[in-house]
Tab-separated table of C-alpha atoms in Angstrom:
chain	number	residue	atom	x	y	z
Q	1	MET	CA	69.733	67.940	165.890
Q	2	ALA	CA	71.057	66.586	162.602
Q	3	ARG	CA	69.419	63.340	161.483
Q	4	GLN	CA	71.774	60.401	161.839
Q	5	THR	CA	72.040	58.107	158.849
Q	6	LYS	CA	73.461	54.659	158.284
Q	7	GLU	CA	76.532	56.339	156.792
Q	8	ASN	CA	77.658	57.635	160.154
Q	9	THR	CA	76.070	55.157	162.602
Q	10	GLY	CA	76.908	51.765	161.079
Q	11	LEU	CA	74.548	48.813	161.495
Q	12	SER	CA	71.259	49.139	163.310
Q	13	PRO	CA	70.763	46.862	166.351
Q	14	LEU	CA	68.447	44.621	164.303
Q	15	GLU	CA	70.961	44.356	161.467
Q	16	ALA	CA	73.703	43.562	163.956
Q	17	GLU	CA	71.677	40.767	165.542
Q	18	ARG	CA	71.108	39.206	162.114
Q	19	LEU	CA	74.755	39.422	161.108
Q	20	ARG	CA	76.446	38.411	164.376
Q	21	PRO	CA	75.713	34.635	164.206
Q	22	CYS	CA	77.066	34.451	160.643
Q	23	LEU	CA	80.281	36.248	161.503
Q	24	ASP	CA	80.778	34.257	164.709
Q	25	ALA	CA	80.347	30.988	162.794
Q	26	PHE	CA	82.670	32.216	160.070
Q	27	LEU	CA	85.338	33.205	162.598
Q	28	ALA	CA	85.064	29.851	164.382
Q	29	SER	CA	85.585	28.008	161.087
Q	30	THR	CA	88.756	29.936	160.153
Q	31	ASP	CA	92.105	28.200	160.653
Q	32	SER	CA	93.909	31.327	161.772
Q	33	GLN	CA	97.112	29.548	162.746
Q	34	ALA	CA	97.523	28.142	159.242
Q	35	ARG	CA	96.952	31.575	157.701
Q	36	ILE	CA	99.605	33.334	159.834
Q	37	ALA	CA	102.266	31.736	157.643
Q	38	PHE	CA	100.892	33.784	154.726
Q	39	ASP	CA	100.679	37.027	156.685
Q	40	PRO	CA	103.316	39.646	157.644
Q	41	LEU	CA	102.185	38.926	161.201
Q	42	GLU	CA	104.525	35.919	161.058
Q	43	PHE	CA	107.517	38.216	161.669
Q	44	PRO	CA	106.645	39.717	165.078
Q	45	HIS	CA	105.501	36.254	166.180
Q	46	ARG	CA	109.163	35.207	166.035
Q	47	TYR	CA	110.051	37.325	169.082
Q	48	GLU	CA	109.191	37.331	172.769
Q	49	ASN	CA	110.547	40.664	173.983
Q	50	PRO	CA	107.876	43.381	173.576
Q	51	ARG	CA	110.335	45.872	172.090
Q	52	ASP	CA	111.529	43.342	169.506
Q	53	ILE	CA	107.922	42.555	168.697
Q	54	GLU	CA	106.910	46.165	168.066
Q	55	VAL	CA	110.044	47.033	166.034
Q	56	SER	CA	109.755	43.950	163.797
Q	57	ALA	CA	106.001	44.496	163.503
Q	58	LEU	CA	106.250	48.084	162.307
Q	59	LEU	CA	108.955	47.201	159.795
Q	60	ALA	CA	106.882	44.276	158.491
Q	61	ALA	CA	103.642	46.258	158.333
Q	62	ALA	CA	105.303	49.206	156.605
Q	63	LEU	CA	106.590	46.979	153.781
Q	64	ALA	CA	103.495	44.763	153.586
Q	65	TYR	CA	102.147	45.941	150.258
Q	66	GLY	CA	102.027	44.236	146.911
Q	67	ARG	CA	102.429	40.484	146.631
Q	68	ALA	CA	103.273	38.624	149.825
Q	69	ASP	CA	105.776	36.391	148.043
Q	70	LEU	CA	107.715	39.545	147.101
Q	71	PHE	CA	107.669	41.592	150.305
Q	72	ARG	CA	108.112	38.715	152.764
Q	73	PRO	CA	111.654	37.840	151.569
Q	74	LYS	CA	112.608	41.526	151.836
Q	75	VAL	CA	111.423	41.767	155.436
Q	76	ASP	CA	112.924	38.403	156.315
Q	77	ALA	CA	116.346	39.359	154.944
Q	78	LEU	CA	116.391	42.667	156.829
Q	79	LEU	CA	115.408	41.089	160.137
Q	80	LYS	CA	118.017	38.364	159.795
Q	81	ARG	CA	120.717	40.961	159.191
Q	82	MET	CA	119.504	42.938	162.197
Q	83	GLY	CA	120.335	40.025	164.469
Q	84	PRO	CA	118.447	38.359	167.326
Q	85	SER	CA	117.111	41.644	168.749
Q	86	PRO	CA	115.686	44.174	166.263
Q	87	ALA	CA	115.125	46.600	169.137
Q	88	ALA	CA	118.755	46.481	170.219
Q	89	PHE	CA	119.823	46.897	166.611
Q	90	VAL	CA	117.808	50.074	166.006
Q	91	ARG	CA	118.783	51.560	169.378
Q	92	GLU	CA	122.415	51.468	168.265
Q	93	LEU	CA	121.834	52.268	164.604
Q	94	ASP	CA	123.554	55.266	163.017
Q	95	VAL	CA	123.883	56.484	159.434
Q	96	ALA	CA	126.918	54.285	158.765
Q	97	GLY	CA	125.053	51.238	160.050
Q	98	ALA	CA	122.012	52.131	157.973
Q	99	ARG	CA	124.183	52.321	154.883
Q	100	GLU	CA	125.714	48.920	155.601
Q	101	LEU	CA	122.260	47.384	156.075
Q	102	LEU	CA	120.362	49.123	153.283
Q	103	ASP	CA	122.774	50.032	150.480
Q	104	GLY	CA	121.116	48.802	147.287
Q	105	PHE	CA	117.803	47.981	148.975
Q	106	VAL	CA	114.790	48.401	146.676
Q	107	TYR	CA	111.249	47.176	147.087
Q	108	ARG	CA	108.750	48.653	144.634
Q	109	PHE	CA	108.171	52.264	145.768
Q	110	ASN	CA	110.803	52.185	148.493
Q	111	VAL	CA	114.587	52.458	148.587
Q	112	GLY	CA	117.120	52.174	151.386
Q	113	THR	CA	116.832	55.790	152.481
Q	114	ASP	CA	113.093	55.386	153.124
Q	115	VAL	CA	113.595	52.334	155.340
Q	116	ALA	CA	116.560	53.973	157.093
Q	117	VAL	CA	114.284	56.832	158.212
Q	118	LEU	CA	111.887	54.304	159.735
Q	119	LEU	CA	114.634	52.369	161.527
Q	120	LEU	CA	116.423	55.468	162.814
Q	121	GLY	CA	113.127	56.954	163.945
Q	122	MET	CA	112.285	53.796	165.863
Q	123	GLY	CA	115.751	53.749	167.427
Q	124	ARG	CA	115.485	57.339	168.638
Q	125	THR	CA	112.014	56.618	170.043
Q	126	LEU	CA	113.261	53.630	172.023
Q	127	ARG	CA	116.173	55.621	173.421
Q	128	GLU	CA	114.052	58.623	174.398
Q	129	LEU	CA	110.675	57.118	175.329
Q	130	GLY	CA	111.380	53.436	175.867
Q	131	SER	CA	108.779	52.057	173.454
Q	132	LEU	CA	106.808	52.747	170.304
Q	133	GLU	CA	103.679	52.456	172.430
Q	134	ALA	CA	104.756	55.504	174.430
Q	135	LEU	CA	105.137	57.506	171.221
Q	136	PHE	CA	101.671	56.571	169.982
Q	137	VAL	CA	100.038	57.260	173.347
Q	138	ARG	CA	101.730	60.657	173.493
Q	139	GLY	CA	100.158	61.557	170.159
Q	140	LEU	CA	96.782	60.183	171.199
Q	141	GLU	CA	96.758	62.263	174.366
Q	142	ALA	CA	97.926	65.379	172.544
Q	143	ARG	CA	95.665	65.134	169.499
Q	144	GLY	CA	92.620	63.438	171.001
Q	145	SER	CA	91.716	61.410	167.904
Q	146	TRP	CA	92.894	58.205	166.260
Q	147	HIS	CA	93.737	60.001	163.024
Q	148	GLY	CA	95.612	62.705	164.885
Q	149	ALA	CA	97.530	60.164	166.951
Q	150	LEU	CA	98.677	58.289	163.841
Q	151	ASP	CA	99.666	61.535	162.166
Q	152	ALA	CA	101.745	62.515	165.194
Q	153	PHE	CA	103.263	59.018	165.301
Q	154	THR	CA	104.480	59.015	161.701
Q	155	SER	CA	105.623	62.638	161.886
Q	156	ALA	CA	107.754	61.893	164.942
Q	157	LEU	CA	109.298	58.793	163.361
Q	158	ARG	CA	110.236	60.824	160.285
Q	159	ASP	CA	111.952	63.525	162.326
Q	160	VAL	CA	115.523	62.451	161.533
Q	161	PRO	CA	118.294	64.432	159.797
Q	162	MET	CA	117.900	63.742	156.084
Q	163	GLU	CA	121.046	65.177	154.542
Q	164	PRO	CA	123.466	62.627	156.065
Q	165	LEU	CA	121.155	59.839	154.914
Q	166	ARG	CA	120.872	61.238	151.408
Q	167	LYS	CA	124.636	61.512	151.217
Q	168	ALA	CA	125.091	57.924	152.390
Q	169	LEU	CA	122.233	56.180	150.567
Q	170	GLY	CA	120.892	58.607	147.993
Q	171	PRO	CA	117.587	60.474	147.925
Q	172	GLU	CA	114.404	59.110	149.409
Q	173	ARG	CA	111.821	57.874	146.923
Q	174	GLY	CA	108.706	56.502	148.624
Q	175	LEU	CA	109.035	57.838	152.139
Q	176	HIS	CA	105.496	59.203	152.184
Q	177	HIS	CA	104.168	55.810	151.116
Q	178	LEU	CA	106.121	54.101	153.892
Q	179	LEU	CA	105.373	56.691	156.590
Q	180	PRO	CA	102.653	59.097	155.421
Q	181	SER	CA	102.983	62.543	156.963
Q	182	PRO	CA	100.646	64.362	156.929
Q	183	LEU	CA	98.411	61.327	157.175
Q	184	GLY	CA	95.763	62.540	154.729
Q	185	ALA	CA	92.351	61.068	153.884
Q	186	GLY	CA	93.504	57.541	153.034
Q	187	ALA	CA	92.656	54.548	155.204
Q	188	ALA	CA	96.274	54.065	156.406
Q	189	LYS	CA	95.730	50.326	156.182
Q	190	ARG	CA	99.246	49.199	157.094
Q	191	LEU	CA	99.502	51.519	160.093
Q	192	ASN	CA	96.131	50.380	161.420
Q	193	LEU	CA	97.237	46.803	160.805
Q	194	PHE	CA	100.305	47.390	162.979
Q	195	LEU	CA	98.105	48.873	165.704
Q	196	ARG	CA	95.742	45.888	165.561
Q	197	TRP	CA	98.681	43.536	166.106
Q	198	MET	CA	99.948	45.577	169.055
Q	199	VAL	CA	96.656	46.310	170.830
Q	200	ARG	CA	94.430	43.234	170.377
Q	201	GLY	CA	95.056	39.918	172.096
Q	202	PRO	CA	97.098	38.004	172.783
Q	203	ASP	CA	94.754	35.525	171.133
Q	204	GLY	CA	96.922	33.384	168.881
Q	205	VAL	CA	96.698	35.966	166.089
Q	206	ASP	CA	97.312	39.443	167.460
Q	207	LEU	CA	100.010	39.976	170.072
Q	208	GLY	CA	98.409	42.404	172.531
Q	209	ILE	CA	101.630	43.821	173.977
Q	210	TRP	CA	100.337	47.403	174.262
Q	211	LYS	CA	98.336	47.874	177.455
Q	212	ARG	CA	97.678	51.628	177.356
Q	213	VAL	CA	95.392	51.530	174.304
Q	214	ARG	CA	92.022	49.751	174.313
Q	215	PRO	CA	90.951	47.408	171.460
Q	216	SER	CA	87.645	49.288	171.326
Q	217	ALA	CA	89.517	52.291	169.877
Q	218	LEU	CA	91.006	50.405	166.917
Q	219	LEU	CA	90.113	51.201	163.302
Q	220	ILE	CA	89.697	48.437	160.725
Q	221	PRO	CA	92.767	48.037	158.462
Q	222	LEU	CA	90.833	48.721	155.271
Q	223	ASP	CA	92.092	47.212	152.017
Q	224	THR	CA	90.453	45.964	148.829
Q	225	HIS	CA	89.469	42.637	150.399
Q	226	ILE	CA	87.909	44.148	153.519
Q	227	GLY	CA	86.271	46.912	151.474
Q	228	ARG	CA	84.629	44.453	149.075
Q	229	ILE	CA	83.456	41.975	151.712
Q	230	SER	CA	82.245	44.767	154.000
Q	231	LYS	CA	80.018	46.094	151.252
Q	232	HIS	CA	78.684	42.602	150.523
Q	233	LEU	CA	77.732	42.270	154.202
Q	234	GLY	CA	76.167	45.722	154.481
Q	235	LEU	CA	78.869	47.101	156.779
Q	236	THR	CA	79.276	50.105	154.489
Q	237	ARG	CA	77.654	51.706	151.467
Q	238	ARG	CA	80.818	53.483	150.424
Q	239	ASN	CA	82.950	52.379	147.478
Q	240	ASP	CA	86.291	54.036	148.256
Q	241	LEU	CA	89.156	52.936	150.495
Q	242	SER	CA	89.246	56.124	152.545
Q	243	TRP	CA	89.520	56.887	156.249
Q	244	ARG	CA	85.790	57.690	156.261
Q	245	THR	CA	84.991	54.250	154.856
Q	246	ALA	CA	87.209	52.605	157.479
Q	247	GLU	CA	85.330	54.563	160.154
Q	248	GLU	CA	81.976	53.445	158.753
Q	249	VAL	CA	82.977	49.779	158.602
Q	250	THR	CA	84.361	49.992	162.135
Q	251	ALA	CA	81.170	51.653	163.380
Q	252	SER	CA	79.201	48.721	161.969
Q	253	LEU	CA	81.530	46.233	163.622
Q	254	ARG	CA	81.183	48.055	166.944
Q	255	ALA	CA	77.477	47.271	166.777
Q	256	LEU	CA	78.532	43.610	166.800
Q	257	ASP	CA	81.278	43.917	169.423
Q	258	ALA	CA	81.791	47.296	171.060
Q	259	GLU	CA	84.858	46.182	173.023
Q	260	ASP	CA	86.682	44.429	170.164
Q	261	PRO	CA	85.302	45.651	166.828
Q	262	VAL	CA	88.169	44.528	164.588
Q	263	ARG	CA	88.363	40.914	165.794
Q	264	PHE	CA	86.927	39.737	162.473
Q	265	ASP	CA	89.551	41.541	160.368
Q	266	PHE	CA	92.161	38.782	160.073
Q	267	ALA	CA	89.655	36.120	159.025
Q	268	LEU	CA	87.773	38.346	156.580
Q	269	CYS	CA	90.925	39.705	154.962
Q	270	HIS	CA	92.405	36.233	154.434
Q	271	TYR	CA	89.105	35.028	153.007
Q	272	GLY	CA	89.677	37.499	150.199
Q	273	MET	CA	93.450	36.986	150.012
Q	274	SER	CA	93.080	33.219	149.673
Q	275	GLY	CA	90.928	33.595	146.560
Q	276	VAL	CA	87.903	31.887	148.132
Q	277	CYS	CA	86.024	35.193	147.971
Q	278	PRO	CA	87.374	36.847	144.789
Q	279	THR	CA	86.279	40.027	143.066
Q	280	LYS	CA	84.100	37.995	140.691
Q	281	PRO	CA	81.957	35.677	142.837
Q	282	VAL	CA	82.294	31.924	142.354
Q	283	PRO	CA	78.837	30.282	142.772
Q	284	GLU	CA	80.226	27.069	144.264
Q	285	ASN	CA	82.182	29.026	146.881
Q	286	CYS	CA	79.234	31.263	147.709
Q	287	ALA	CA	76.959	28.260	148.214
Q	288	ARG	CA	79.324	26.829	150.865
Q	289	CYS	CA	80.107	30.136	152.583
Q	290	LYS	CA	79.041	30.601	156.205
Q	291	LEU	CA	78.477	34.275	155.442
Q	292	LEU	CA	75.911	33.497	152.740
Q	293	PRO	CA	72.808	34.336	154.843
Q	294	ALA	CA	74.186	37.864	155.371
Q	295	CYS	CA	75.838	38.390	151.979
Q	296	ALA	CA	73.686	40.126	149.387
Q	297	VAL	CA	76.112	39.356	146.543
Q	298	GLY	CA	76.472	35.724	147.565
Q	299	ARG	CA	72.714	35.156	147.722
Q	300	LYS	CA	72.275	36.794	144.343
Q	301	THR	CA	75.042	34.661	142.852
Q	302	VAL	CA	73.624	31.419	144.239
Q	303	LYS	CA	70.105	32.340	143.136
Q	304	ALA	CA	71.292	33.139	139.609
Q	305	ARG	CA	73.155	29.847	139.451
Q	306	GLY	CA	70.055	27.978	140.576
Q	307	GLY	CA	67.970	29.666	137.915
Q	308	THR	CA	70.504	28.871	135.220
Q	309	GLU	CA	70.716	25.224	136.276
Q	310	GLY	CA	66.931	24.984	136.400
Q	311	ARG	CA	66.578	26.335	132.871
Q	312	ALA	CA	69.288	23.975	131.667
Q	313	ARG	CA	67.488	20.959	133.157
Q	314	ALA	CA	64.208	22.058	131.583
Q	315	THR	CA	65.707	22.009	128.095
Q	316	ARG	CA	67.231	18.527	128.406
């Protein structure tokens, strides 16, 4: 039998027991409701119908890259033009409607044709299967893995006639960035973020409208903030933002909570997004951080600050 290492097993039980109180205290101290206003999660929270929630959520998650103050107005404008029911809008959407909605749309890597593929794909899914959940579950049952299910999900959404769209809106530009297919070795952060919103909860943060997928199966939505903080806490030894790293971080979190491993994601990600835990540690912030007992970088930073202050006092 091959020897298992920390790389593929996550935290040991002893490590998990040491880390759990810190993370629980950190989570309890986070004002999640205040942070939702700075998160693309604000958009699906506007709706009550499950189909409106999942359509608005996937659109918001797909465009949630770059600066929030730049992508949020783009998502907001699209949803307002789609009317009170995004699900009803995409069910009825055709190429002419996509052109009316998206002519001239540009956000960084993406143009109107890219977003039209997503909206038309969602509309066809709702007409044929009734929900986006049904499409994901179909892929999960057919492929048998989380990566395979996501690959099948994006491939199915992209299965729309392209030539009429290109004629109406011009060529696609960043379609693979918006809906990667094949999925590849990347962490697929925005897709896993969408799945977290749909599967976890409802708990005031995530919406929990999908009932056929268990939270225990979720993969951490790995970005630069989660990657950096995870390494500080010993959740991973890897430096890249790959699918393998997301699996390793999630394996460590499962040692803390096997049924709901990604429940810490929102709080940890916003800790980095807010600037309280930046790339270059701030000694004053580290000293006040509830994660300090478990954070190797934070302890080192605070210790170095103490030594510097001690030497400064000695020379006065």
